[in-house]
CSV table of C-alpha atoms and ligand atoms in Angstrom, one decimal:
chain,number,residue,atom,x,y,z
A,789,MET,CA,146.3,98.6,-3.8
A,790,ALA,CA,146.3,95.6,-1.4
A,791,ASP,CA,143.5,93.7,-3.1
A,792,SER,CA,144.5,94.4,-6.7
A,793,LYS,CA,144.8,91.6,-9.1
A,794,ILE,CA,148.0,90.6,-11.0
A,795,ILE,CA,148.3,89.5,-14.7
A,796,LEU,CA,151.4,88.3,-16.4
A,797,VAL,CA,151.5,88.8,-20.1
A,798,THR,CA,154.3,87.5,-22.3
A,799,GLY,CA,155.2,89.4,-25.5
A,800,ALA,CA,153.9,92.7,-24.2
A,801,THR,CA,156.2,94.9,-26.3
A,802,ALA,CA,153.8,94.9,-29.2
A,803,GLY,CA,150.5,93.8,-30.6
A,804,PHE,CA,148.1,91.8,-28.5
A,805,GLY,CA,150.3,91.6,-25.5
A,806,LYS,CA,150.8,95.3,-25.2
A,807,ALA,CA,147.1,96.0,-25.7
A,808,ILE,CA,146.3,93.4,-23.0
A,809,ALA,CA,148.7,94.9,-20.5
A,810,GLU,CA,147.2,98.4,-21.2
A,811,THR,CA,143.6,97.2,-20.9
A,812,PHE,CA,144.1,95.4,-17.6
A,813,ALA,CA,146.2,98.2,-16.2
A,814,ALA,CA,143.4,100.6,-17.1
A,815,LYS,CA,141.1,98.5,-15.0
A,816,GLY,CA,143.5,98.7,-12.0
A,817,TRP,CA,145.3,95.4,-12.4
A,818,ASP,CA,149.0,95.2,-11.6
A,819,VAL,CA,150.9,93.8,-14.6
A,820,ILE,CA,154.0,91.8,-15.2
A,821,ILE,CA,155.1,92.5,-18.8
A,822,THR,CA,157.7,90.5,-20.6
A,823,GLY,CA,159.5,90.6,-24.0
A,824,ARG,CA,163.0,90.8,-25.5
A,825,ARG,CA,162.9,94.5,-26.4
A,826,GLN,CA,164.0,96.1,-23.1
A,827,GLU,CA,163.5,99.7,-24.2
A,828,ARG,CA,159.9,99.0,-25.2
A,829,LEU,CA,159.2,97.3,-21.9
A,830,LYS,CA,160.6,100.3,-20.1
A,831,GLU,CA,158.4,102.7,-22.0
A,832,LEU,CA,155.3,100.6,-21.5
A,833,ALA,CA,156.0,100.3,-17.8
A,834,GLN,CA,156.4,104.1,-17.5
A,835,LYS,CA,153.2,104.7,-19.4
A,836,LEU,CA,151.1,102.2,-17.3
A,837,THR,CA,152.4,103.4,-13.9
A,838,GLY,CA,152.1,107.0,-14.9
A,839,GLY,CA,148.7,106.6,-16.6
A,840,TYR,CA,146.9,104.2,-14.3
A,841,GLY,CA,148.9,104.2,-11.0
A,842,VAL,CA,149.3,100.5,-11.1
A,843,ARG,CA,152.4,98.5,-10.2
A,844,VAL,CA,154.3,97.2,-13.2
A,845,LEU,CA,157.1,94.6,-13.2
A,846,PRO,CA,159.0,94.5,-16.6
A,847,LEU,CA,160.9,91.3,-17.1
A,848,HIS,CA,163.3,91.1,-20.0
A,849,PHE,CA,163.9,87.6,-21.4
A,850,ASP,CA,163.5,85.3,-24.5
A,851,VAL,CA,160.9,82.7,-23.9
A,852,ARG,CA,163.0,80.2,-25.8
A,853,ASP,CA,165.7,80.4,-23.2
A,854,LYS,CA,164.6,77.9,-20.5
A,855,VAL,CA,167.3,79.0,-18.0
A,856,ALA,CA,166.3,82.7,-18.4
A,857,VAL,CA,162.6,81.9,-18.0
A,858,ASN,CA,163.3,80.1,-14.8
A,859,GLU,CA,165.6,82.7,-13.5
A,860,GLN,CA,163.2,85.5,-14.2
A,861,LEU,CA,159.9,83.9,-13.2
A,862,GLY,CA,161.0,81.2,-10.7
A,863,GLN,CA,161.9,83.7,-7.9
A,864,LEU,CA,159.5,86.6,-8.3
A,865,PRO,CA,159.6,89.2,-5.5
A,866,ASP,CA,157.1,88.2,-2.7
A,867,ASN,CA,154.7,91.0,-3.6
A,868,TRP,CA,154.4,89.7,-7.2
A,869,ARG,CA,153.7,86.0,-6.5
A,870,GLU,CA,149.9,86.2,-6.2
A,871,ILE,CA,149.4,86.0,-10.0
A,872,ASP,CA,145.7,85.7,-11.0
A,873,VAL,CA,146.1,85.3,-14.8
A,874,LEU,CA,148.9,84.2,-17.1
A,875,VAL,CA,148.6,85.1,-20.8
A,876,ASN,CA,150.9,83.0,-23.0
A,877,ASN,CA,150.9,85.4,-25.9
A,878,ALA,CA,154.5,85.7,-27.0
A,879,GLY,CA,154.8,84.1,-30.4
A,880,LEU,CA,155.5,84.6,-34.1
A,881,ALA,CA,155.3,83.3,-37.6
A,882,LEU,CA,158.4,83.4,-39.8
A,883,GLY,CA,158.0,83.1,-43.5
A,884,ARG,CA,155.2,81.8,-45.7
A,885,ASP,CA,156.8,79.2,-47.9
A,886,LEU,CA,156.0,75.8,-49.4
A,887,PHE,CA,156.9,72.8,-47.2
A,888,ASP,CA,159.9,71.8,-49.4
A,889,GLN,CA,161.3,75.4,-49.5
A,890,ALA,CA,160.7,76.8,-46.1
A,891,SER,CA,163.7,77.6,-43.9
A,892,MET,CA,164.6,75.1,-41.2
A,893,ASP,CA,165.8,77.9,-39.0
A,894,ASP,CA,162.4,79.6,-39.3
A,895,TRP,CA,160.7,76.3,-38.4
A,896,GLU,CA,162.9,75.9,-35.3
A,897,ALA,CA,162.3,79.4,-34.2
A,898,MET,CA,158.5,79.0,-34.4
A,899,ILE,CA,158.6,75.7,-32.6
A,900,ASP,CA,160.9,77.0,-29.9
A,901,THR,CA,158.9,80.2,-29.3
A,902,ASN,CA,155.3,79.2,-29.8
A,903,ILE,CA,155.4,75.7,-28.2
A,904,LYS,CA,158.5,75.3,-26.0
A,905,GLY,CA,158.4,78.9,-24.8
A,906,LEU,CA,154.8,78.5,-23.8
A,907,LEU,CA,155.6,75.3,-21.9
A,908,TYR,CA,158.6,76.9,-20.1
A,909,VAL,CA,156.5,79.9,-19.0
A,910,SER,CA,153.5,77.8,-17.9
A,911,ARG,CA,155.7,75.5,-15.8
A,912,ALA,CA,157.5,78.5,-14.2
A,913,VAL,CA,154.2,80.2,-13.2
A,914,LEU,CA,152.2,77.1,-12.1
A,915,PRO,CA,153.8,76.9,-8.6
A,916,TYR,CA,152.4,80.3,-7.8
A,917,PHE,CA,148.9,79.2,-8.9
A,918,GLU,CA,149.2,75.9,-7.0
A,919,LYS,CA,150.2,77.8,-3.8
A,920,ARG,CA,147.2,80.0,-4.2
A,921,GLY,CA,144.8,77.2,-5.0
A,922,GLU,CA,143.6,78.9,-8.2
A,923,GLY,CA,144.7,80.6,-11.4
A,924,HIS,CA,143.9,81.1,-15.0
A,925,ILE,CA,146.1,80.3,-18.0
A,926,ILE,CA,145.0,82.0,-21.2
A,927,ASN,CA,146.9,80.7,-24.3
A,928,ILE,CA,146.8,82.7,-27.5
A,929,GLY,CA,146.3,80.2,-30.3
A,930,SER,CA,145.1,81.2,-33.8
A,931,THR,CA,142.7,80.3,-36.5
A,932,ALA,CA,145.8,78.6,-37.9
A,933,ALA,CA,145.2,76.0,-35.1
A,934,LYS,CA,141.9,75.2,-36.6
A,935,ASP,CA,142.8,74.9,-40.3
A,936,VAL,CA,146.1,74.4,-42.1
A,937,TYR,CA,146.4,76.8,-44.9
A,938,PRO,CA,148.8,76.7,-47.9
A,939,MET,CA,152.4,77.6,-46.9
A,940,GLY,CA,151.3,77.9,-43.3
A,941,ASN,CA,152.8,74.4,-42.5
A,942,VAL,CA,154.8,74.7,-39.3
A,943,TYR,CA,153.2,77.9,-38.0
A,944,CYS,CA,149.9,76.1,-38.2
A,945,ALA,CA,151.4,73.1,-36.5
A,946,THR,CA,152.7,75.2,-33.6
A,947,LYS,CA,149.2,76.7,-33.1
A,948,SER,CA,147.6,73.3,-33.3
A,949,ALA,CA,150.1,72.4,-30.5
A,950,VAL,CA,148.9,75.4,-28.5
A,951,GLU,CA,145.4,74.1,-28.8
A,952,ALA,CA,146.3,70.6,-27.8
A,953,ILE,CA,148.5,71.8,-24.9
A,954,SER,CA,145.5,74.0,-23.7
A,955,LYS,CA,143.3,70.9,-23.7
A,956,ALA,CA,146.0,68.9,-21.8
A,957,GLN,CA,146.5,71.7,-19.2
A,958,ARG,CA,142.7,71.9,-18.7
A,959,ILE,CA,142.5,68.2,-18.0
A,960,ASP,CA,145.7,67.8,-15.9
A,961,LEU,CA,145.2,71.0,-13.8
A,962,LEU,CA,141.5,70.5,-13.2
A,963,SER,CA,141.9,69.3,-9.6
A,964,LYS,CA,144.1,72.4,-8.9
A,965,LYS,CA,141.2,74.7,-9.8
A,966,ILE,CA,143.2,76.3,-12.6
A,967,LYS,CA,141.2,77.6,-15.5
A,968,VAL,CA,142.6,77.2,-19.0
A,969,THR,CA,141.3,79.2,-22.0
A,970,ALA,CA,142.6,79.1,-25.6
A,971,ILE,CA,141.8,82.3,-27.6
A,972,HIS,CA,142.2,81.8,-31.4
A,973,PRO,CA,142.3,85.1,-33.2
A,974,GLY,CA,142.1,85.5,-37.0
A,975,ALA,CA,144.0,88.1,-38.9
A,976,ALA,CA,144.8,91.1,-36.7
A,977,ALA,CA,146.8,94.2,-37.7
A,978,THR,CA,149.7,94.1,-35.3
A,979,GLU,CA,153.4,93.7,-36.0
A,980,PHE,CA,152.8,90.0,-36.8
A,981,SER,CA,153.0,90.2,-40.6
A,982,LEU,CA,156.0,92.5,-40.5
A,983,VAL,CA,157.8,89.9,-38.4
A,984,ARG,CA,156.6,87.1,-40.6
A,985,PHE,CA,157.9,88.8,-43.7
A,986,LYS,CA,161.1,89.8,-42.0
A,987,GLY,CA,160.6,93.6,-42.1
A,988,ASP,CA,159.0,93.8,-45.6
A,989,GLN,CA,156.4,96.5,-45.0
A,990,ALA,CA,154.8,96.1,-48.4
A,991,GLU,CA,154.2,92.4,-48.0
A,992,SER,CA,152.8,93.0,-44.5
A,993,ASP,CA,150.5,95.7,-45.8
A,994,LYS,CA,149.0,93.4,-48.4
A,995,VAL,CA,147.8,91.0,-45.7
A,996,TYR,CA,145.4,93.7,-44.3
A,997,LYS,CA,144.3,95.3,-47.6
A,998,GLY,CA,140.7,95.4,-48.7
A,999,TYR,CA,139.0,94.6,-45.4
A,1000,GLN,CA,139.0,95.6,-41.7
A,1001,ALA,CA,141.1,93.2,-39.8
A,1002,LEU,CA,140.9,92.7,-36.0
A,1003,GLU,CA,142.8,95.2,-33.9
A,1004,ALA,CA,144.9,94.4,-30.9
A,1005,THR,CA,142.5,96.1,-28.6
A,1006,ASP,CA,139.7,93.7,-29.8
A,1007,ILE,CA,141.6,90.8,-28.5
A,1008,ALA,CA,142.5,92.7,-25.3
A,1009,ASP,CA,138.9,93.4,-24.6
A,1010,ILE,CA,137.9,89.8,-25.1
A,1011,THR,CA,140.8,88.6,-22.9
A,1012,TYR,CA,139.5,90.9,-20.2
A,1013,TYR,CA,136.0,89.5,-20.5
A,1014,VAL,CA,137.4,85.9,-20.4
A,1015,ALA,CA,139.5,86.7,-17.3
A,1016,THR,CA,136.8,88.4,-15.3
A,1017,LEU,CA,134.0,85.8,-15.5
A,1018,PRO,CA,132.8,84.3,-12.2
A,1019,LYS,CA,135.1,81.8,-10.6
A,1020,HIS,CA,132.9,78.8,-11.6
A,1021,VAL,CA,132.8,79.8,-15.3
A,1022,CYS,CA,135.6,79.0,-17.8
A,1023,ILE,CA,135.6,79.6,-21.5
A,1024,ASN,CA,137.6,76.8,-22.9
A,1025,ASP,CA,138.1,77.7,-26.5
A,1026,LEU,CA,137.2,80.8,-28.4
A,1027,VAL,CA,137.7,81.6,-32.1
A,1028,VAL,CA,137.6,85.3,-32.9
A,1029,THR,CA,137.8,86.7,-36.5
A,1030,CYS,CA,137.0,90.0,-38.0
A,1031,THR,CA,133.6,90.1,-39.7
A,1032,ALA,CA,135.2,89.8,-43.2
A,1033,GLN,CA,136.9,86.6,-42.3
A,1034,ALA,CA,135.1,83.2,-42.2
A,1035,ASN,CA,138.1,81.0,-41.2
A,1036,ALA,CA,141.8,80.6,-41.9
A,1037,PHE,CA,141.1,80.3,-45.7
A,1038,PHE,CA,138.3,82.7,-46.5
A,1039,THR,CA,138.5,86.5,-46.2
A,1040,HIS,CA,136.2,88.7,-48.2
A,1041,LYS,CA,138.5,91.5,-49.6
A,1042,GLU,CA,137.3,94.5,-51.6
A,1043,GLY,CA,139.2,96.7,-54.0
B,1227,NDP,P1,153.5,91.1,-32.6
B,1227,NDP,O1,154.6,90.8,-33.5
B,1227,NDP,O2,152.8,92.4,-32.7
B,1227,NDP,O3,153.9,90.8,-31.1
B,1227,NDP,C1,154.5,89.6,-30.7
B,1227,NDP,C2,155.1,89.7,-29.3
B,1227,NDP,O4,155.7,88.5,-29.0
B,1227,NDP,C3,156.1,90.8,-29.1
B,1227,NDP,O5,155.9,91.4,-27.9
B,1227,NDP,C4,157.4,90.0,-29.1
B,1227,NDP,O6,158.3,90.7,-28.2
B,1227,NDP,C5,157.0,88.7,-28.4
B,1227,NDP,N1,157.9,87.7,-28.7
B,1227,NDP,C6,158.1,87.1,-29.9
B,1227,NDP,N2,159.1,86.2,-29.8
B,1227,NDP,C7,159.5,86.2,-28.5
B,1227,NDP,C8,160.5,85.5,-27.8
B,1227,NDP,N3,161.3,84.6,-28.4
B,1227,NDP,N4,160.7,85.8,-26.5
B,1227,NDP,C9,159.9,86.7,-25.9
B,1227,NDP,N5,158.9,87.4,-26.5
B,1227,NDP,C10,158.7,87.1,-27.8
B,1227,NDP,O7,152.4,90.0,-32.9
B,1227,NDP,P2,150.9,89.7,-32.3
B,1227,NDP,O8,150.6,90.6,-31.2
B,1227,NDP,O9,150.0,89.6,-33.4
B,1227,NDP,O10,151.1,88.2,-31.8
B,1227,NDP,C11,150.9,87.8,-30.5
B,1227,NDP,C12,150.4,86.3,-30.5
B,1227,NDP,O11,149.2,86.2,-31.2
B,1227,NDP,C13,151.4,85.3,-31.2
B,1227,NDP,O12,151.4,84.1,-30.5
B,1227,NDP,C14,150.7,85.1,-32.6
B,1227,NDP,O13,151.1,83.9,-33.1
B,1227,NDP,C15,149.3,85.2,-32.2
B,1227,NDP,N6,148.3,85.5,-33.3
B,1227,NDP,C16,148.5,86.6,-34.0
B,1227,NDP,C17,147.5,86.9,-35.0
B,1227,NDP,C18,147.6,88.1,-35.9
B,1227,NDP,O14,147.0,88.1,-37.0
B,1227,NDP,N7,148.3,89.2,-35.5
B,1227,NDP,C19,146.3,86.1,-35.2
B,1227,NDP,C20,146.3,84.9,-34.4
B,1227,NDP,C21,147.3,84.7,-33.4
B,1227,NDP,P3,159.9,90.9,-28.5
B,1227,NDP,O15,160.1,90.9,-29.9
B,1227,NDP,O16,160.2,92.2,-27.8
B,1227,NDP,O17,160.5,89.8,-27.8
B,1228,8X3,C1,147.8,84.6,-37.3
B,1228,8X3,C2,146.7,84.6,-38.3
B,1228,8X3,O1,146.1,83.7,-40.6
B,1228,8X3,O2,148.3,84.6,-40.4
B,1228,8X3,O3,147.8,83.5,-36.5
B,1228,8X3,O4,147.7,82.5,-39.5
B,1228,8X3,S1,147.2,83.8,-39.8
């Protein structure tokens, strides 16, 4: 479709990113999907092209690898350069430990992914927005950006950084007509906790027990709403929790 729109979603192999790619494809958008798990990217690409007849460009790289980010995103094929929306979604928490006991490797992986990866991808995509004279960056933050919770230490810090970077991008890119939105979800049942607890399914299940957490599709629908507002309207900062959650500290659980 000559006039179809293009969205680039990082971390599209699971959770929010996958749901966002599906939601936009279902609305006829062409999608660039990225992640480290190549097989999952391939499967999703087949599903989206087969299901919705849209174009899909799967790009396989680690957002922590600055060289790979620039190689993959710096020279997109000509017919993929008119990107309308970038969703900086790839991210993770690793561990939930006291400050004096947490793993330094986990801290570094979160900082490198959630902060540096977001910066690398943003800078690689900006030239396309600048050439077009418009664009929209949607950064996935967290309620962890708004409040630091016990044993959340560096994960919360990385999401505070996402909030600060979003504000900085909005200010510095204002004259280039680039919208910047930070979406801050609360607890959502994705692979997030399985990753955080390093494959411990029982620990992950405990996080979502006794209440109905957000689902990935909730965030995908909200992202679609945010991305399709009129050109002169920009949602800057959006906190979204399930009804049972008041903030990063308080969730009403039953049973
Ligand atoms: P998932 O674990 O389900 O998905 C995370 C995605 O990020 C995967 O596609 C993964 O792909 C990708 N990713 C992780 N590390 C890297 C990396 N180094 N390079 C490239 N891609 C990477 O989690 P969610 O969907 O829940 O998380 C998405 C975002 O939402 C994260 O930024 C998270 O912090 C945030 N968030 C999550 C909440 C929740 O409760 N679920 C709440 C608030 C915010 P792959 O492994 O294939 O590389
Ligand atoms: C994910 C939500 O509460 O685990 O960012 O920090 S939480």
